[in-house]
Amino acid sequence: MQTFWTDPLRGEDFGRKVGLAEMLKGGVIMDVTNAEQAVIAQEAGAVAVMALERIPSDIRKSGGIARMSQPAMIRDIQKVVSIPVMAKVRIGHFVEAQILEALGVDFIDESEVLTPADNVNHVIKHPFKVPFVCGCRNLGEALRRISEGAAMIRTKGEAGSGDVVEAVRHMREVLGDIAQLTTLKDNRKALEARAIEMRAPVELVAWVANNGKLPVPNFAAGGIATPADAAMMMQLGAETVFVGSGIFASDDPGPRAKAIVDAVTFHDDPKKLLEVSMNLGEPMRGRAVNEMAEGEKMAGRGW
Amino acid sequence: MDSGARELPVGLLTLQGDYAKHEAAFRALGCATRGVRRPGELEGLRCLVIPGGESTTMTRLIDRVGLRGPLRDFAAQRPVMGTCAGLIMLAAGLADEAPEHGVRPLGLLDCTVRRNGYGTQVDSFDAAVEVDGLPGAGGPFPAVFIRAPRIVRTGPGVEVLARHGGEPVAVRQGHLLGLTFHPELTDDLRLHRAFLDLC
Protein backbone atom coordinates (compact mmCIF):
# COMPACT_ATOMS: atom_id res chain seq x y z
CA MET A 1 0.00 0.00 0.00
CA GLN A 2 1.40 3.38 -1.00
CA THR A 3 0.63 5.95 1.66
CA PHE A 4 1.27 9.62 1.00
CA TRP A 5 4.34 9.84 3.17
CA THR A 6 6.07 6.77 1.76
CA ASP A 7 5.84 8.27 -1.74
CA PRO A 8 9.49 8.19 -2.82
CA LEU A 9 9.11 11.52 -4.63
CA ARG A 10 8.89 13.18 -1.24
CA GLY A 11 12.24 11.93 0.04
CA GLU A 12 12.95 8.68 1.80
CA ASP A 13 13.14 10.40 5.18
CA PHE A 14 9.71 12.07 5.09
CA GLY A 15 8.21 9.10 6.93
CA ARG A 16 10.65 9.53 9.82
CA LYS A 17 9.85 13.23 10.00
CA VAL A 18 6.12 12.55 10.19
CA GLY A 19 6.95 9.69 12.57
CA LEU A 20 8.33 12.07 15.18
CA ALA A 21 5.18 14.18 14.86
CA GLU A 22 3.16 10.99 15.49
CA MET A 23 5.10 10.42 18.74
CA LEU A 24 4.04 13.86 20.00
CA LYS A 25 0.31 13.13 19.67
CA GLY A 26 -1.94 13.42 22.68
CA GLY A 27 0.45 15.83 24.35
CA VAL A 28 1.36 19.44 25.07
CA ILE A 29 4.27 21.35 23.49
CA MET A 30 5.28 24.30 25.66
CA ASP A 31 7.11 27.55 24.87
CA VAL A 32 10.08 28.10 27.19
CA THR A 33 12.61 30.92 27.29
CA ASN A 34 15.33 29.43 29.51
CA ALA A 35 16.60 26.19 31.04
CA GLU A 36 14.65 26.69 34.27
CA GLN A 37 11.33 26.93 32.41
CA ALA A 38 12.27 23.93 30.27
CA VAL A 39 12.73 21.85 33.43
CA ILE A 40 9.32 23.00 34.73
CA ALA A 41 7.74 22.04 31.39
CA GLN A 42 9.34 18.58 31.33
CA GLU A 43 8.39 18.02 34.97
CA ALA A 44 4.78 18.90 34.15
CA GLY A 45 4.74 16.26 31.40
CA ALA A 46 5.29 18.28 28.20
CA VAL A 47 6.03 16.08 25.15
CA ALA A 48 8.38 18.73 23.74
CA VAL A 49 9.51 22.28 24.40
CA MET A 50 9.76 25.21 21.99
CA ALA A 51 12.88 27.20 22.83
CA LEU A 52 12.54 30.92 22.15
CA GLU A 53 13.95 34.11 23.63
CA ARG A 54 10.65 35.81 24.29
CA ILE A 55 7.21 34.29 24.57
CA PRO A 56 4.81 35.65 21.92
CA SER A 57 2.99 37.98 24.35
CA ASP A 58 6.33 39.67 25.12
CA ILE A 59 7.23 39.85 21.42
CA ARG A 60 3.93 41.72 20.98
CA LYS A 61 4.79 44.16 23.75
CA SER A 62 8.41 44.83 22.84
CA GLY A 63 8.08 45.20 19.07
CA GLY A 64 11.21 45.29 16.91
CA ILE A 65 12.35 42.44 14.67
CA ALA A 66 11.75 38.99 16.14
CA ARG A 67 14.41 36.54 14.86
CA MET A 68 15.64 33.01 15.52
CA SER A 69 16.75 32.65 19.15
CA GLN A 70 20.41 32.72 20.18
CA PRO A 71 21.85 29.23 19.56
CA ALA A 72 23.59 29.24 22.96
CA MET A 73 20.23 29.69 24.70
CA ILE A 74 18.75 26.78 22.73
CA ARG A 75 21.79 24.64 23.55
CA ASP A 76 21.35 25.36 27.29
CA ILE A 77 17.81 24.01 27.01
CA GLN A 78 18.95 20.94 25.04
CA LYS A 79 21.34 20.17 27.90
CA VAL A 80 18.76 20.08 30.66
CA VAL A 81 15.84 18.19 29.08
CA SER A 82 15.55 14.82 27.34
CA ILE A 83 12.29 15.55 25.50
CA PRO A 84 12.44 16.92 21.93
CA VAL A 85 13.54 20.55 21.63
CA MET A 86 11.94 22.67 18.91
CA ALA A 87 12.92 26.16 17.82
CA LYS A 88 11.51 28.80 15.48
CA VAL A 89 12.80 30.33 12.28
CA ARG A 90 11.42 33.32 10.41
CA ILE A 91 9.15 32.51 7.46
CA GLY A 92 11.38 31.88 4.44
CA HIS A 93 14.65 32.11 6.38
CA PHE A 94 16.33 28.93 5.16
CA VAL A 95 19.71 29.86 6.67
CA GLU A 96 18.29 30.18 10.17
CA ALA A 97 16.91 26.68 9.48
CA GLN A 98 20.34 25.41 8.41
CA ILE A 99 21.82 26.76 11.65
CA LEU A 100 19.15 25.10 13.79
CA GLU A 101 19.67 21.81 11.94
CA ALA A 102 23.41 22.05 12.64
CA LEU A 103 22.54 22.60 16.30
CA GLY A 104 20.59 19.33 16.27
CA VAL A 105 17.16 20.65 17.22
CA ASP A 106 14.44 18.00 16.85
CA PHE A 107 11.81 20.10 15.04
CA ILE A 108 11.79 23.54 13.39
CA ASP A 109 8.73 25.80 13.53
CA GLU A 110 8.68 28.12 10.52
CA SER A 111 6.63 30.62 12.44
CA GLU A 112 4.50 33.68 11.89
CA VAL A 113 5.37 34.69 15.47
CA LEU A 114 8.75 35.88 14.17
CA THR A 115 9.13 38.69 11.63
CA PRO A 116 8.99 37.17 8.11
CA ALA A 117 12.25 37.10 6.15
CA ASP A 118 10.62 36.51 2.75
CA ASN A 119 7.36 38.06 1.60
CA VAL A 120 6.74 35.49 -1.14
CA ASN A 121 8.39 32.17 -0.32
CA HIS A 122 8.44 29.76 2.58
CA VAL A 123 11.43 27.51 3.26
CA ILE A 124 11.59 24.49 0.92
CA LYS A 125 11.63 21.93 3.69
CA HIS A 126 12.12 18.58 1.94
CA PRO A 127 15.94 18.82 1.64
CA PHE A 128 16.38 19.22 5.42
CA LYS A 129 16.97 16.22 7.69
CA VAL A 130 15.15 17.97 10.53
CA PRO A 131 11.33 17.99 10.32
CA PHE A 132 9.33 21.23 10.14
CA VAL A 133 5.99 22.36 11.53
CA CYS A 134 4.11 25.26 9.92
CA GLY A 135 1.01 27.22 10.85
CA CYS A 136 -2.13 27.53 8.73
CA ARG A 137 -5.52 29.22 8.75
CA ASN A 138 -7.23 26.98 6.22
CA LEU A 139 -6.72 23.86 4.15
CA GLY A 140 -5.06 25.59 1.19
CA GLU A 141 -2.38 27.05 3.42
CA ALA A 142 -1.87 23.66 5.11
CA LEU A 143 -1.47 21.87 1.76
CA ARG A 144 0.96 24.47 0.42
CA ARG A 145 3.13 23.94 3.50
CA ILE A 146 2.90 20.15 3.24
CA SER A 147 3.90 20.29 -0.42
CA GLU A 148 7.01 22.25 0.63
CA GLY A 149 7.81 19.48 3.12
CA ALA A 150 6.12 20.33 6.43
CA ALA A 151 5.78 17.13 8.52
CA MET A 152 3.29 18.65 10.95
CA ILE A 153 0.61 21.30 10.62
CA ARG A 154 -0.74 23.50 13.37
CA THR A 155 -3.36 26.19 13.43
CA LYS A 156 -1.91 29.68 13.62
CA GLY A 157 -4.50 30.98 16.02
CA GLU A 158 -3.36 34.36 17.30
CA ALA A 159 -0.13 33.81 19.20
CA GLY A 160 0.46 35.68 22.43
CA SER A 161 -3.17 36.85 22.69
CA GLY A 162 -4.42 34.36 25.28
CA ASP A 163 -7.60 34.39 23.17
CA VAL A 164 -8.52 30.99 21.72
CA VAL A 165 -11.01 32.36 19.17
CA GLU A 166 -8.65 32.30 16.18
CA ALA A 167 -7.32 28.79 16.90
CA VAL A 168 -10.94 27.63 16.97
CA ARG A 169 -11.68 29.43 13.72
CA HIS A 170 -8.63 27.97 11.97
CA MET A 171 -9.26 24.41 13.16
CA ARG A 172 -12.90 24.60 12.04
CA GLU A 173 -11.84 26.08 8.68
CA VAL A 174 -9.33 23.27 8.04
CA LEU A 175 -11.70 20.48 9.11
CA GLY A 176 -14.63 22.07 7.26
CA ASP A 177 -12.56 22.41 4.08
CA ILE A 178 -11.53 18.74 4.38
CA ALA A 179 -15.13 17.60 4.87
CA GLN A 180 -16.21 19.61 1.84
CA LEU A 181 -13.40 18.15 -0.25
CA THR A 182 -14.40 14.56 0.54
CA THR A 183 -17.71 15.18 -1.25
CA LEU A 184 -15.72 15.84 -4.46
CA LYS A 185 -13.55 12.75 -4.34
CA ASP A 186 -14.99 11.17 -7.49
CA ASN A 187 -15.07 14.44 -9.43
CA ARG A 188 -11.59 14.97 -10.89
CA LYS A 189 -12.51 18.25 -12.59
CA ALA A 190 -13.80 19.74 -9.34
CA LEU A 191 -10.67 18.61 -7.50
CA GLU A 192 -8.50 20.26 -10.13
CA ALA A 193 -10.47 23.49 -9.76
CA ARG A 194 -10.09 23.37 -5.96
CA ALA A 195 -6.36 22.70 -6.35
CA ILE A 196 -6.00 25.84 -8.46
CA GLU A 197 -8.03 27.88 -5.96
CA MET A 198 -5.93 26.61 -3.08
CA ARG A 199 -2.64 26.87 -5.01
CA ALA A 200 -1.86 23.32 -3.91
CA PRO A 201 -0.77 20.20 -5.87
CA VAL A 202 -3.78 18.32 -7.23
CA GLU A 203 -2.47 14.92 -6.06
CA LEU A 204 -2.32 16.27 -2.51
CA VAL A 205 -5.86 17.66 -2.82
CA ALA A 206 -7.03 14.28 -4.16
CA TRP A 207 -5.30 12.46 -1.28
CA VAL A 208 -7.17 14.58 1.27
CA ALA A 209 -10.46 14.08 -0.61
CA ASN A 210 -9.97 10.30 -0.51
CA ASN A 211 -8.75 10.03 3.08
CA GLY A 212 -10.73 12.77 4.83
CA LYS A 213 -7.74 14.04 6.81
CA LEU A 214 -4.37 15.71 6.38
CA PRO A 215 -1.48 13.41 5.45
CA VAL A 216 0.48 14.73 8.47
CA PRO A 217 -0.55 15.31 12.11
CA ASN A 218 -2.82 18.29 12.72
CA PHE A 219 -2.07 20.20 15.93
CA ALA A 220 -3.53 23.34 17.52
CA ALA A 221 -1.72 26.53 18.52
CA GLY A 222 -2.27 30.21 19.14
CA GLY A 223 -4.06 31.62 22.18
CA ILE A 224 -4.53 28.47 24.26
CA ALA A 225 -4.33 29.54 27.92
CA THR A 226 -6.38 27.19 30.11
CA PRO A 227 -7.03 23.44 30.54
CA ALA A 228 -10.50 24.06 29.08
CA ASP A 229 -9.01 25.75 25.98
CA ALA A 230 -6.68 22.80 25.44
CA ALA A 231 -9.46 20.22 25.86
CA MET A 232 -11.72 22.21 23.54
CA MET A 233 -9.11 22.13 20.77
CA MET A 234 -8.70 18.37 21.28
CA GLN A 235 -12.45 17.80 21.13
CA LEU A 236 -12.59 19.87 17.94
CA GLY A 237 -10.09 17.48 16.37
CA ALA A 238 -6.58 18.68 17.24
CA GLU A 239 -4.16 15.84 17.91
CA THR A 240 -1.86 17.79 20.27
CA VAL A 241 -1.74 21.37 21.51
CA PHE A 242 1.00 23.99 21.62
CA VAL A 243 0.82 26.35 24.58
CA GLY A 244 2.93 29.44 24.12
CA SER A 245 2.46 32.40 26.42
CA GLY A 246 -0.40 30.71 28.29
CA ILE A 247 1.86 28.96 30.80
CA PHE A 248 4.74 31.26 31.62
CA ALA A 249 2.68 34.47 31.40
CA SER A 250 0.32 33.06 34.07
CA ASP A 251 0.60 33.33 37.87
CA ASP A 252 1.34 29.65 38.42
CA PRO A 253 3.31 28.10 35.55
CA GLY A 254 4.08 24.69 37.11
CA PRO A 255 0.58 23.70 38.28
CA ARG A 256 -1.01 25.22 35.16
CA ALA A 257 1.36 23.32 32.86
CA LYS A 258 0.54 20.05 34.64
CA ALA A 259 -3.20 20.77 34.53
CA ILE A 260 -3.06 21.42 30.77
CA VAL A 261 -1.19 18.11 30.22
CA ASP A 262 -3.86 16.26 32.21
CA ALA A 263 -6.62 18.12 30.35
CA VAL A 264 -5.25 16.93 26.99
CA THR A 265 -5.03 13.28 28.09
CA PHE A 266 -8.57 13.41 29.55
CA HIS A 267 -9.99 15.94 27.07
CA ASP A 268 -13.24 13.96 26.73
CA ASP A 269 -13.88 13.56 30.49
CA PRO A 270 -15.65 16.63 32.00
CA LYS A 271 -15.28 15.38 35.60
CA LYS A 272 -11.55 15.06 35.17
CA LEU A 273 -11.44 18.49 33.47
CA LEU A 274 -13.27 19.97 36.47
CA GLU A 275 -10.77 18.38 38.83
CA VAL A 276 -7.71 19.70 36.96
CA SER A 277 -9.24 23.19 36.57
CA MET A 278 -9.61 23.61 40.35
CA ASN A 279 -7.33 25.87 42.35
CA LEU A 280 -5.26 27.29 39.54
CA GLY A 281 -4.15 30.92 39.88
CA GLU A 282 -4.95 33.64 37.38
CA PRO A 283 -4.46 32.74 33.72
CA MET A 284 -2.56 35.17 31.48
CA ARG A 285 -4.50 38.39 31.13
CA GLY A 286 -4.40 38.37 27.34
CA ARG A 287 -5.87 40.62 24.68
CA ALA A 288 -9.06 40.05 22.75
CA VAL A 289 -8.28 39.44 19.10
CA ASN A 290 -11.49 41.20 18.02
CA GLU A 291 -10.13 44.43 19.53
CA MET A 292 -6.75 44.24 17.77
CA ALA A 293 -5.87 46.33 14.74
CA GLU A 294 -5.15 44.23 11.64
CA GLY A 295 -1.47 45.22 11.74
CA GLU A 296 -1.08 43.78 15.23
CA LYS A 297 -2.15 40.30 14.19
CA MET A 298 0.48 37.70 13.44
CA ALA A 299 -1.79 35.15 11.73
CA GLY A 300 -1.80 37.12 8.47
CA ARG A 301 1.92 36.43 7.98
CA GLY A 302 2.52 33.53 5.59
CA TRP A 303 1.74 33.07 1.94
CA MET B 1 -2.95 -18.94 27.02
CA ASP B 2 -6.61 -19.84 27.24
CA SER B 3 -8.39 -19.72 23.89
CA GLY B 4 -11.20 -17.51 25.29
CA ALA B 5 -8.76 -14.60 25.63
CA ARG B 6 -8.48 -14.42 21.84
CA GLU B 7 -11.98 -12.95 21.70
CA LEU B 8 -11.05 -10.07 24.02
CA PRO B 9 -9.97 -6.65 22.74
CA VAL B 10 -6.34 -5.64 22.45
CA GLY B 11 -5.58 -2.91 25.00
CA LEU B 12 -3.67 0.24 24.05
CA LEU B 13 -2.17 2.55 26.64
CA THR B 14 -3.67 5.82 25.41
CA LEU B 15 -2.17 8.30 27.88
CA GLN B 16 0.03 9.81 25.14
CA GLY B 17 1.82 8.80 21.93
CA ASP B 18 1.16 7.13 18.58
CA TYR B 19 -1.46 4.65 19.84
CA ALA B 20 -3.71 5.41 16.86
CA LYS B 21 -1.10 3.83 14.57
CA HIS B 22 -1.17 0.61 16.64
CA GLU B 23 -4.96 0.71 16.63
CA ALA B 24 -4.94 0.83 12.81
CA ALA B 25 -2.52 -2.12 12.66
CA PHE B 26 -4.66 -4.32 14.92
CA ARG B 27 -7.82 -3.29 13.11
CA ALA B 28 -6.19 -4.37 9.83
CA LEU B 29 -5.61 -7.75 11.51
CA GLY B 30 -9.29 -7.97 12.44
CA CYS B 31 -8.86 -7.29 16.18
CA ALA B 32 -10.95 -4.96 18.30
CA THR B 33 -8.98 -2.54 20.47
CA ARG B 34 -9.71 -0.56 23.63
CA GLY B 35 -7.89 2.42 25.12
CA VAL B 36 -6.55 2.33 28.67
CA ARG B 37 -6.12 5.51 30.70
CA ARG B 38 -7.39 4.36 34.12
CA PRO B 39 -6.62 1.29 36.27
CA GLY B 40 -10.08 -0.27 35.89
CA GLU B 41 -9.76 -0.26 32.11
CA LEU B 42 -7.18 -3.07 32.22
CA GLU B 43 -9.97 -5.56 33.00
CA GLY B 44 -10.93 -8.01 30.26
CA LEU B 45 -8.12 -7.34 27.80
CA ARG B 46 -6.36 -9.91 25.67
CA CYS B 47 -3.02 -8.08 25.89
CA LEU B 48 -1.63 -4.54 26.07
CA VAL B 49 0.52 -2.30 23.88
CA ILE B 50 2.55 0.58 25.27
CA PRO B 51 3.07 2.77 22.18
CA GLY B 52 5.78 5.12 21.03
CA GLY B 53 5.70 8.60 22.51
CA GLU B 54 7.60 10.41 25.24
CA SER B 55 8.66 8.26 28.19
CA THR B 56 9.00 11.33 30.44
CA THR B 57 5.34 12.18 29.80
CA MET B 58 4.21 8.55 30.11
CA THR B 59 6.01 8.13 33.46
CA ARG B 60 4.27 11.15 34.93
CA LEU B 61 0.83 10.21 33.64
CA ILE B 62 1.18 6.56 34.75
CA ASP B 63 1.98 7.73 38.26
CA ARG B 64 -0.66 10.50 38.37
CA VAL B 65 -3.46 8.12 37.42
CA GLY B 66 -2.21 5.27 39.62
CA LEU B 67 -1.46 2.81 36.80
CA ARG B 68 2.01 1.67 37.94
CA GLY B 69 0.89 -1.21 40.15
CA PRO B 70 -2.01 -2.29 37.92
CA LEU B 71 0.26 -2.34 34.84
CA ARG B 72 2.78 -4.53 36.67
CA ASP B 73 0.03 -6.90 37.80
CA PHE B 74 -1.39 -7.05 34.28
CA ALA B 75 2.03 -7.85 32.75
CA ALA B 76 2.43 -10.74 35.19
CA GLN B 77 -0.67 -12.35 33.66
CA ARG B 78 -1.04 -11.14 30.09
CA PRO B 79 1.23 -10.28 27.12
CA VAL B 80 2.55 -6.73 26.77
CA MET B 81 4.37 -5.17 23.80
CA GLY B 82 6.33 -1.93 24.09
CA THR B 83 7.63 0.01 21.09
CA CYS B 84 10.34 2.65 21.57
CA ALA B 85 9.07 4.69 24.56
CA GLY B 86 6.95 1.62 25.38
CA LEU B 87 10.11 -0.50 25.62
CA ILE B 88 11.66 2.15 27.90
CA MET B 89 8.62 1.81 30.17
CA LEU B 90 8.93 -2.01 30.20
CA ALA B 91 12.69 -2.02 30.93
CA ALA B 92 14.36 -3.00 34.19
CA GLY B 93 16.59 0.04 34.22
CA LEU B 94 18.11 2.97 32.33
CA ALA B 95 21.77 3.62 31.47
CA ASP B 96 23.38 7.08 31.79
CA GLU B 97 20.04 8.61 32.67
CA ALA B 98 19.94 11.90 34.56
CA PRO B 99 17.54 11.27 37.48
CA GLU B 100 16.09 14.77 37.12
CA HIS B 101 14.47 13.74 33.82
CA GLY B 102 12.25 11.65 36.06
CA VAL B 103 11.74 8.62 33.79
CA ARG B 104 10.82 5.58 35.89
CA PRO B 105 10.44 2.31 33.99
CA LEU B 106 8.03 -0.36 35.23
CA GLY B 107 10.85 -2.89 35.69
CA LEU B 108 9.22 -5.81 33.85
CA LEU B 109 11.54 -6.81 31.01
CA ASP B 110 15.06 -7.69 32.19
CA CYS B 111 17.10 -5.29 30.07
CA THR B 112 18.80 -1.93 30.45
CA VAL B 113 18.20 0.79 27.86
CA ARG B 114 19.79 4.11 27.04
CA ARG B 115 17.22 6.72 26.02
CA ASN B 116 17.86 8.72 22.82
CA GLY B 117 20.75 6.32 22.31
CA TYR B 118 21.57 7.46 18.77
CA GLY B 119 21.15 11.22 19.29
CA THR B 120 18.48 13.75 18.33
CA GLN B 121 15.95 13.64 15.47
CA VAL B 122 18.59 14.37 12.80
CA ASP B 123 20.17 11.02 13.80
CA SER B 124 16.92 9.05 13.32
CA PHE B 125 17.12 6.37 10.61
CA ASP B 126 15.47 3.42 8.85
CA ALA B 127 17.07 -0.01 8.57
CA ALA B 128 16.07 -3.44 7.32
CA VAL B 129 16.47 -5.89 10.22
CA GLU B 130 16.24 -9.67 10.27
CA VAL B 131 13.75 -10.71 12.96
CA ASP B 132 13.74 -14.30 14.26
CA GLY B 133 10.48 -16.19 14.03
CA LEU B 134 8.43 -13.69 11.98
CA PRO B 135 5.30 -15.33 10.57
CA GLY B 136 5.26 -15.86 6.80
CA ALA B 137 7.82 -14.79 4.23
CA GLY B 138 8.66 -11.22 3.36
CA GLY B 139 12.34 -10.79 4.14
CA PRO B 140 13.85 -8.34 6.61
CA PHE B 141 11.57 -6.03 8.59
CA PRO B 142 11.56 -2.31 7.59
CA ALA B 143 12.42 -0.83 10.97
CA VAL B 144 11.94 2.90 11.65
CA PHE B 145 14.12 4.25 14.47
CA ILE B 146 13.03 7.66 15.80
CA ARG B 147 15.09 9.17 18.63
CA ALA B 148 15.36 5.50 19.47
CA PRO B 149 16.64 3.92 22.68
CA ARG B 150 19.51 1.41 22.64
CA ILE B 151 19.42 -1.83 24.58
CA VAL B 152 22.78 -1.97 26.40
CA ARG B 153 22.19 -5.09 28.55
CA THR B 154 19.89 -8.09 28.41
CA GLY B 155 19.31 -10.51 31.29
CA PRO B 156 19.68 -14.31 31.01
CA GLY B 157 15.95 -14.88 30.50
CA VAL B 158 15.75 -12.48 27.56
CA GLU B 159 15.79 -13.72 23.98
CA VAL B 160 17.20 -11.36 21.33
CA LEU B 161 14.94 -11.55 18.24
CA ALA B 162 16.70 -8.96 16.09
CA ARG B 163 19.91 -6.99 16.03
CA HIS B 164 21.07 -3.88 14.22
CA GLY B 165 24.81 -3.16 14.07
CA GLY B 166 25.31 -6.08 16.47
CA GLU B 167 23.06 -4.56 19.17
CA PRO B 168 19.66 -5.99 20.18
CA VAL B 169 16.69 -4.03 18.79
CA ALA B 170 13.90 -6.58 19.44
CA VAL B 171 13.76 -8.67 22.63
CA ARG B 172 11.34 -11.11 24.20
CA GLN B 173 11.00 -12.40 27.73
CA GLY B 174 8.11 -14.86 27.97
CA HIS B 175 5.02 -12.92 26.92
CA LEU B 176 6.75 -9.52 27.01
CA LEU B 177 7.97 -8.08 23.71
CA GLY B 178 10.14 -4.98 23.44
CA LEU B 179 11.18 -3.16 20.24
CA THR B 180 13.42 -0.10 19.94
CA PHE B 181 11.76 0.75 16.61
CA HIS B 182 8.22 1.41 15.33
CA PRO B 183 6.45 -1.37 13.39
CA GLU B 184 3.25 0.70 13.73
CA LEU B 185 4.68 3.36 11.39
CA THR B 186 4.94 0.90 8.49
CA ASP B 187 2.34 -1.14 6.64
CA ASP B 188 4.16 -4.38 7.60
CA LEU B 189 1.93 -6.18 10.11
CA ARG B 190 4.18 -9.18 10.80
CA LEU B 191 5.37 -8.04 14.24
CA HIS B 192 1.84 -7.20 15.36
CA ARG B 193 0.79 -10.67 14.18
CA ALA B 194 3.74 -12.26 16.00
CA PHE B 195 2.69 -10.45 19.19
CA LEU B 196 -0.89 -11.72 18.84
CA ASP B 197 0.56 -15.24 18.56
CA LEU B 198 1.88 -14.78 22.13
CA CYS B 199 -1.65 -14.14 23.40
Short mmCIF file of C-alpha atoms in Angstrom, two decimals, chain A residues 1-3 5-6 12-13 15-20 22-27 42-48 78-85 101 104-107 129-131 213 258-259 261-262 264-269 272, chain B residues 14-21 37-38 41 51-58 60-61 64-65 83-85 97-103 115-116 119-127 143-147 182 184-187:
data_model
loop_
_atom_site.label_atom_id
_atom_site.label_comp_id
_atom_site.label_asym_id
_atom_site.label_seq_id
_atom_site.Cartn_x
_atom_site.Cartn_y
_atom_site.Cartn_z
CA MET A 1 0.00 0.00 0.00
CA GLN A 2 1.40 3.38 -1.00
CA THR A 3 0.63 5.95 1.66
CA TRP A 5 4.34 9.84 3.17
CA THR A 6 6.07 6.77 1.76
CA GLU A 12 12.95 8.68 1.80
CA ASP A 13 13.14 10.40 5.18
CA GLY A 15 8.21 9.10 6.93
CA ARG A 16 10.65 9.53 9.82
CA LYS A 17 9.85 13.23 10.00
CA VAL A 18 6.12 12.55 10.19
CA GLY A 19 6.95 9.69 12.57
CA LEU A 20 8.33 12.07 15.18
CA GLU A 22 3.16 10.99 15.49
CA MET A 23 5.10 10.42 18.74
CA LEU A 24 4.04 13.86 20.00
CA LYS A 25 0.31 13.13 19.67
CA GLY A 26 -1.94 13.42 22.68
CA GLY A 27 0.45 15.83 24.35
CA GLN A 42 9.34 18.58 31.33
CA GLU A 43 8.39 18.02 34.97
CA ALA A 44 4.78 18.90 34.15
CA GLY A 45 4.74 16.26 31.40
CA ALA A 46 5.29 18.28 28.20
CA VAL A 47 6.03 16.08 25.15
CA ALA A 48 8.38 18.73 23.74
CA GLN A 78 18.95 20.94 25.04
CA LYS A 79 21.34 20.17 27.90
CA VAL A 80 18.76 20.08 30.66
CA VAL A 81 15.84 18.19 29.08
CA SER A 82 15.55 14.82 27.34
CA ILE A 83 12.29 15.55 25.50
CA PRO A 84 12.44 16.92 21.93
CA VAL A 85 13.54 20.55 21.63
CA GLU A 101 19.67 21.81 11.94
CA GLY A 104 20.59 19.33 16.27
CA VAL A 105 17.16 20.65 17.22
CA ASP A 106 14.44 18.00 16.85
CA PHE A 107 11.81 20.10 15.04
CA LYS A 129 16.97 16.22 7.69
CA VAL A 130 15.15 17.97 10.53
CA PRO A 131 11.33 17.99 10.32
CA LYS A 213 -7.74 14.04 6.81
CA LYS A 258 0.54 20.05 34.64
CA ALA A 259 -3.20 20.77 34.53
CA VAL A 261 -1.19 18.11 30.22
CA ASP A 262 -3.86 16.26 32.21
CA VAL A 264 -5.25 16.93 26.99
CA THR A 265 -5.03 13.28 28.09
CA PHE A 266 -8.57 13.41 29.55
CA HIS A 267 -9.99 15.94 27.07
CA ASP A 268 -13.24 13.96 26.73
CA ASP A 269 -13.88 13.56 30.49
CA LYS A 272 -11.55 15.06 35.17
CA THR B 14 -3.67 5.82 25.41
CA LEU B 15 -2.17 8.30 27.88
CA GLN B 16 0.03 9.81 25.14
CA GLY B 17 1.82 8.80 21.93
CA ASP B 18 1.16 7.13 18.58
CA TYR B 19 -1.46 4.65 19.84
CA ALA B 20 -3.71 5.41 16.86
CA LYS B 21 -1.10 3.83 14.57
CA ARG B 37 -6.12 5.51 30.70
CA ARG B 38 -7.39 4.36 34.12
CA GLU B 41 -9.76 -0.26 32.11
CA PRO B 51 3.07 2.77 22.18
CA GLY B 52 5.78 5.12 21.03
CA GLY B 53 5.70 8.60 22.51
CA GLU B 54 7.60 10.41 25.24
CA SER B 55 8.66 8.26 28.19
CA THR B 56 9.00 11.33 30.44
CA THR B 57 5.34 12.18 29.80
CA MET B 58 4.21 8.55 30.11
CA ARG B 60 4.27 11.15 34.93
CA LEU B 61 0.83 10.21 33.64
CA ARG B 64 -0.66 10.50 38.37
CA VAL B 65 -3.46 8.12 37.42
CA THR B 83 7.63 0.01 21.09
CA CYS B 84 10.34 2.65 21.57
CA ALA B 85 9.07 4.69 24.56
CA GLU B 97 20.04 8.61 32.67
CA ALA B 98 19.94 11.90 34.56
CA PRO B 99 17.54 11.27 37.48
CA GLU B 100 16.09 14.77 37.12
CA HIS B 101 14.47 13.74 33.82
CA GLY B 102 12.25 11.65 36.06
CA VAL B 103 11.74 8.62 33.79
CA ARG B 115 17.22 6.72 26.02
CA ASN B 116 17.86 8.72 22.82
CA GLY B 119 21.15 11.22 19.29
CA THR B 120 18.48 13.75 18.33
CA GLN B 121 15.95 13.64 15.47
CA VAL B 122 18.59 14.37 12.80
CA ASP B 123 20.17 11.02 13.80
CA SER B 124 16.92 9.05 13.32
CA PHE B 125 17.12 6.37 10.61
CA ASP B 126 15.47 3.42 8.85
CA ALA B 127 17.07 -0.01 8.57
CA ALA B 143 12.42 -0.83 10.97
CA VAL B 144 11.94 2.90 11.65
CA PHE B 145 14.12 4.25 14.47
CA ILE B 146 13.03 7.66 15.80
CA ARG B 147 15.09 9.17 18.63
CA HIS B 182 8.22 1.41 15.33
CA GLU B 184 3.25 0.70 13.73
CA LEU B 185 4.68 3.36 11.39
CA THR B 186 4.94 0.90 8.49
CA ASP B 187 2.34 -1.14 6.64
#
